[in-house]
Amino acid sequence: MKLLEERIRKDGTIRGTEVLKVDRFLNHQMDIKLINEIGKEFYRLFGDCGVNKILTIEASGIGIACITAQFFGVPVIFAKKNKTKNIAGDVYTSKVESFTHGKVYDIIVSKEFLGPQDKVLLIDDFLANGSALQGLINLVRDAGAELVGAGICVEKAFQPGGDMIRAMGVRVESLARVKAMDEATGLLEFC
Ligand code: 5GP
């Protein structure tokens, strides 16, 4: 998606060779016009797949998922990062390793909101090592729901997540795929 690539070039910040900051427009301050175009594009890609639920992970996926869901006319569920050791009640649970902090945490979704009748589209801001997406996929599988695919805003294609998830047979559509980047040289190359 040219619009997103151009915006990353203009307002994104590269940290080292691994981290891309997009907090001026995507995951801290949010440019709603841009995210509206992102939602439209996800609908163009997945609109004919019978999606009836969008699933994301807190926190930065939520806003993007909500705007996207308006085009699909379906509810959004966000997997909660569980802070307590005791997992309360009737929930599906899975583990995610944080890309930014390296810590492993549980994510949960109530069984009330996901089940075998559901056709699920996953939405997230970034795809790096694939742990967040893998955690969401596990929740969908545990629920016996159908996974339609994943819509990602920014995939860092030089990290292994995209290849890993696609190798599982999951349809992954990333709107901007970063091939290489380097803070020192200013390199930012898209696939
Ligand atoms: P993964 O689980 O694929 O390794 O990482 C995905 C999650 O880590 C995303 O939900 C996102 O919040 C965060 N993340 C990964 N890489 C980056 C990055 O380069 N910049 C930002 N801002 N977040 C990232």
GROMACS .gro file of C-alpha atoms and ligand atoms in nm:
model
  215
    1MET     CA    1   0.000   0.000   0.000
    2LYS     CA    2   0.182   0.306  -0.135
    3LEU     CA    3   0.011   0.547   0.104
    4LEU     CA    4   0.141   0.362   0.411
    5GLU     CA    5   0.491   0.316   0.267
    6GLU     CA    6   0.511   0.689   0.191
    7ARG     CA    7   0.394   0.775   0.541
    8ILE     CA    8   0.653   0.543   0.696
    9ARG     CA    9   0.923   0.714   0.489
   10LYS     CA   10   0.799   1.058   0.595
   11ASP     CA   11   0.714   1.007   0.963
   12GLY     CA   12   0.859   0.671   1.071
   13THR     CA   13   1.176   0.649   1.279
   14ILE     CA   14   1.427   0.365   1.253
   15ARG     CA   15   1.590   0.245   1.575
   16GLY     CA   16   1.904   0.043   1.504
   17THR     CA   17   1.827  -0.222   1.242
   18GLU     CA   18   1.535  -0.397   1.415
   19VAL     CA   19   1.276  -0.150   1.541
   20LEU     CA   20   1.062   0.087   1.341
   21LYS     CA   21   0.871   0.356   1.531
   22VAL     CA   22   0.541   0.461   1.379
   23ASP     CA   23   0.399   0.631   1.685
   24ARG     CA   24   0.344   0.963   1.504
   25PHE     CA   25   0.061   0.813   1.299
   26LEU     CA   26  -0.020   0.449   1.379
   27ASN     CA   27   0.023   0.322   1.731
   28HIS     CA   28   0.042   0.615   1.971
   29GLN     CA   29  -0.087   0.924   1.796
   30MET     CA   30  -0.325   0.779   1.537
   31ASP     CA   31  -0.400   0.934   1.197
   32ILE     CA   32  -0.760   0.829   1.152
   33LYS     CA   33  -0.771   0.922   0.782
   34LEU     CA   34  -0.477   0.695   0.716
   35ILE     CA   35  -0.617   0.415   0.931
   36ASN     CA   36  -0.947   0.452   0.748
   37GLU     CA   37  -0.763   0.381   0.420
   38ILE     CA   38  -0.592   0.084   0.589
   39GLY     CA   39  -0.931  -0.052   0.696
   40LYS     CA   40  -1.065  -0.007   0.342
   41GLU     CA   41  -0.769  -0.198   0.201
   42PHE     CA   42  -0.818  -0.488   0.446
   43TYR     CA   43  -1.181  -0.496   0.338
   44ARG     CA   44  -1.078  -0.504  -0.030
   45LEU     CA   45  -0.852  -0.801   0.048
   46PHE     CA   46  -1.076  -1.001   0.283
   47GLY     CA   47  -1.425  -0.858   0.226
   48ASP     CA   48  -1.551  -1.161   0.034
   49CYS     CA   49  -1.432  -1.422   0.286
   50GLY     CA   50  -1.737  -1.431   0.512
   51VAL     CA   51  -1.556  -1.278   0.812
   52ASN     CA   52  -1.787  -1.241   1.112
   53LYS     CA   53  -1.531  -1.151   1.386
   54ILE     CA   54  -1.210  -0.951   1.393
   55LEU     CA   55  -0.955  -1.055   1.654
   56THR     CA   56  -0.661  -0.845   1.766
   57ILE     CA   57  -0.434  -0.807   2.067
   58GLU     CA   58  -0.419  -0.520   2.312
   59ALA     CA   59  -0.315  -0.248   2.298
   60SER     CA   60  -0.197  -0.113   1.965
   61GLY     CA   61  -0.407  -0.344   1.746
   62ILE     CA   62  -0.736  -0.227   1.892
   63GLY     CA   63  -0.782   0.107   1.717
   64ILE     CA   64  -0.681  -0.032   1.377
   65ALA     CA   65  -0.911  -0.333   1.424
   66CYS     CA   66  -1.207  -0.112   1.523
   67ILE     CA   67  -1.178   0.111   1.218
   68THR     CA   68  -1.135  -0.195   0.994
   69ALA     CA   69  -1.440  -0.361   1.152
   70GLN     CA   70  -1.660  -0.072   1.044
   71PHE     CA   71  -1.607  -0.175   0.680
   72PHE     CA   72  -1.689  -0.539   0.761
   73GLY     CA   73  -1.980  -0.459   0.992
   74VAL     CA   74  -1.859  -0.714   1.247
   75PRO     CA   75  -1.751  -0.702   1.613
   76VAL     CA   76  -1.392  -0.674   1.734
   77ILE     CA   77  -1.252  -0.894   2.005
   78PHE     CA   78  -0.919  -0.802   2.157
   79ALA     CA   79  -0.712  -1.065   2.334
   80LYS     CA   80  -0.628  -0.934   2.678
   81LYS     CA   81  -0.281  -0.956   2.822
   82ASN     CA   82  -0.339  -1.145   3.143
   83LYS     CA   83  -0.164  -0.989   3.437
   84THR     CA   84  -0.257  -1.229   3.714
   85LYS     CA   85  -0.130  -1.585   3.750
   86ASN     CA   86  -0.477  -1.727   3.811
   87ILE     CA   87  -0.661  -1.747   3.487
   88ALA     CA   88  -1.017  -1.682   3.584
   89GLY     CA   89  -1.316  -1.856   3.435
   90ASP     CA   90  -1.406  -1.970   3.091
   91VAL     CA   91  -1.129  -1.842   2.869
   92TYR     CA   92  -0.905  -1.957   2.588
   93THR     CA   93  -0.544  -1.885   2.670
   94SER     CA   94  -0.217  -1.875   2.483
   95LYS     CA   95   0.139  -1.749   2.535
   96VAL     CA   96   0.307  -1.461   2.356
   97GLU     CA   97   0.667  -1.344   2.376
   98SER     CA   98   0.685  -0.967   2.358
   99PHE     CA   99   0.904  -0.841   2.074
  100THR     CA  100   0.984  -0.517   2.252
  101HIS     CA  101   1.043  -0.650   2.608
  102GLY     CA  102   1.129  -1.017   2.549
  103LYS     CA  103   0.891  -1.122   2.830
  104VAL     CA  104   0.645  -1.409   2.792
  105TYR     CA  105   0.285  -1.336   2.891
  106ASP     CA  106  -0.055  -1.501   2.862
  107ILE     CA  107  -0.328  -1.370   2.637
  108ILE     CA  108  -0.689  -1.459   2.697
  109VAL     CA  109  -1.024  -1.442   2.521
  110SER     CA  110  -1.353  -1.530   2.683
  111LYS     CA  111  -1.517  -1.846   2.545
  112GLU     CA  112  -1.835  -1.643   2.525
  113PHE     CA  113  -1.702  -1.446   2.229
  114LEU     CA  114  -1.531  -1.705   2.009
  115GLY     CA  115  -1.654  -2.047   1.895
  116PRO     CA  116  -1.689  -2.296   1.607
  117GLN     CA  117  -1.946  -2.074   1.431
  118ASP     CA  118  -1.691  -1.794   1.378
  119LYS     CA  119  -1.487  -1.695   1.073
  120VAL     CA  120  -1.204  -1.485   1.207
  121LEU     CA  121  -0.978  -1.219   1.058
  122LEU     CA  122  -0.671  -1.128   1.265
  123ILE     CA  123  -0.550  -0.768   1.261
  124ASP     CA  124  -0.229  -0.625   1.408
  125ASP     CA  125   0.002  -0.329   1.362
  126PHE     CA  126   0.330  -0.520   1.323
  127LEU     CA  127   0.457  -0.862   1.227
  128ALA     CA  128   0.812  -0.929   1.345
  129ASN     CA  129   0.896  -1.273   1.489
  130GLY     CA  130   0.535  -1.387   1.466
  131SER     CA  131   0.474  -1.458   1.834
  132ALA     CA  132   0.172  -1.228   1.868
  133LEU     CA  133   0.010  -1.373   1.555
  134GLN     CA  134   0.091  -1.729   1.662
  135GLY     CA  135  -0.073  -1.662   1.999
  136LEU     CA  136  -0.389  -1.533   1.828
  137ILE     CA  137  -0.392  -1.830   1.588
  138ASN     CA  138  -0.376  -2.066   1.886
  139LEU     CA  139  -0.682  -1.898   2.040
  140VAL     CA  140  -0.877  -1.932   1.713
  141ARG     CA  141  -0.781  -2.300   1.682
  142ASP     CA  142  -0.871  -2.371   2.048
  143ALA     CA  143  -1.211  -2.214   1.986
  144GLY     CA  144  -1.268  -2.440   1.684
  145ALA     CA  145  -1.325  -2.126   1.478
  146GLU     CA  146  -1.221  -2.083   1.115
  147LEU     CA  147  -0.918  -1.865   1.048
  148VAL     CA  148  -0.967  -1.654   0.735
  149GLY     CA  149  -0.625  -1.486   0.752
  150ALA     CA  150  -0.427  -1.202   0.900
  151GLY     CA  151  -0.415  -0.836   0.800
  152ILE     CA  152  -0.094  -0.666   0.910
  153CYS     CA  153  -0.003  -0.300   0.869
  154VAL     CA  154   0.375  -0.333   0.878
  155GLU     CA  155   0.564  -0.657   0.826
  156LYS     CA  156   0.937  -0.653   0.886
  157ALA     CA  157   1.007  -0.911   0.618
  158PHE     CA  158   1.370  -0.954   0.728
  159GLN     CA  159   1.244  -1.105   1.055
  160PRO     CA  160   1.110  -1.462   1.052
  161GLY     CA  161   0.742  -1.421   1.150
  162GLY     CA  162   0.590  -1.374   0.805
  163ASP     CA  163   0.757  -1.682   0.653
  164MET     CA  164   0.676  -1.890   0.961
  165ILE     CA  165   0.305  -1.803   0.966
  166ARG     CA  166   0.265  -1.840   0.587
  167ALA     CA  167   0.436  -2.181   0.607
  168MET     CA  168   0.153  -2.287   0.838
  169GLY     CA  169  -0.085  -2.223   0.547
  170VAL     CA  170  -0.226  -1.900   0.690
  171ARG     CA  171  -0.304  -1.618   0.445
  172VAL     CA  172  -0.107  -1.313   0.560
  173GLU     CA  173  -0.162  -0.978   0.387
  174SER     CA  174   0.079  -0.704   0.490
  175LEU     CA  175   0.021  -0.352   0.363
  176ALA     CA  176   0.386  -0.247   0.394
  177ARG     CA  177   0.669  -0.500   0.390
  178VAL     CA  178   1.004  -0.367   0.504
  179LYS     CA  179   1.289  -0.552   0.335
  180ALA     CA  180   1.575  -0.378   0.518
  181MET     CA  181   1.636  -0.076   0.737
  182ASP     CA  182   1.927   0.086   0.916
  183GLU     CA  183   1.928   0.390   1.143
  184ALA     CA  184   2.298   0.454   1.079
  185THR     CA  185   2.270   0.482   0.700
  186GLY     CA  186   1.906   0.589   0.677
  187LEU     CA  187   1.831   0.283   0.461
  188LEU     CA  188   1.463   0.196   0.438
  189GLU     CA  189   1.372  -0.050   0.165
  190PHE     CA  190   1.034  -0.204   0.098
  191CYS     CA  191   0.977  -0.542  -0.071
  1925GP     P1  192   0.600  -1.037   1.693
  1925GP     O1  193   0.516  -1.108   1.794
  1925GP     O2  194   0.561  -1.065   1.550
  1925GP     O3  195   0.749  -1.060   1.715
  1925GP     O4  196   0.583  -0.881   1.718
  1925GP     C1  197   0.460  -0.822   1.698
  1925GP     C2  198   0.426  -0.723   1.805
  1925GP     O5  199   0.542  -0.656   1.854
  1925GP     C3  200   0.335  -0.617   1.749
  1925GP     O6  201   0.208  -0.635   1.807
  1925GP     C4  202   0.397  -0.485   1.788
  1925GP     O7  203   0.324  -0.427   1.894
  1925GP     C5  204   0.535  -0.517   1.837
  1925GP     N1  205   0.642  -0.480   1.741
  1925GP     C6  206   0.723  -0.567   1.674
  1925GP     N2  207   0.814  -0.502   1.601
  1925GP     C7  208   0.790  -0.370   1.619
  1925GP     C8  209   0.852  -0.251   1.569
  1925GP     O8  210   0.950  -0.252   1.490
  1925GP     N3  211   0.799  -0.134   1.608
  1925GP     C9  212   0.690  -0.127   1.691
  1925GP     N4  213   0.644  -0.005   1.720
  1925GP     N5  214   0.630  -0.237   1.743
  1925GP    C10  215   0.679  -0.358   1.707
   0.00000   0.00000   0.00000
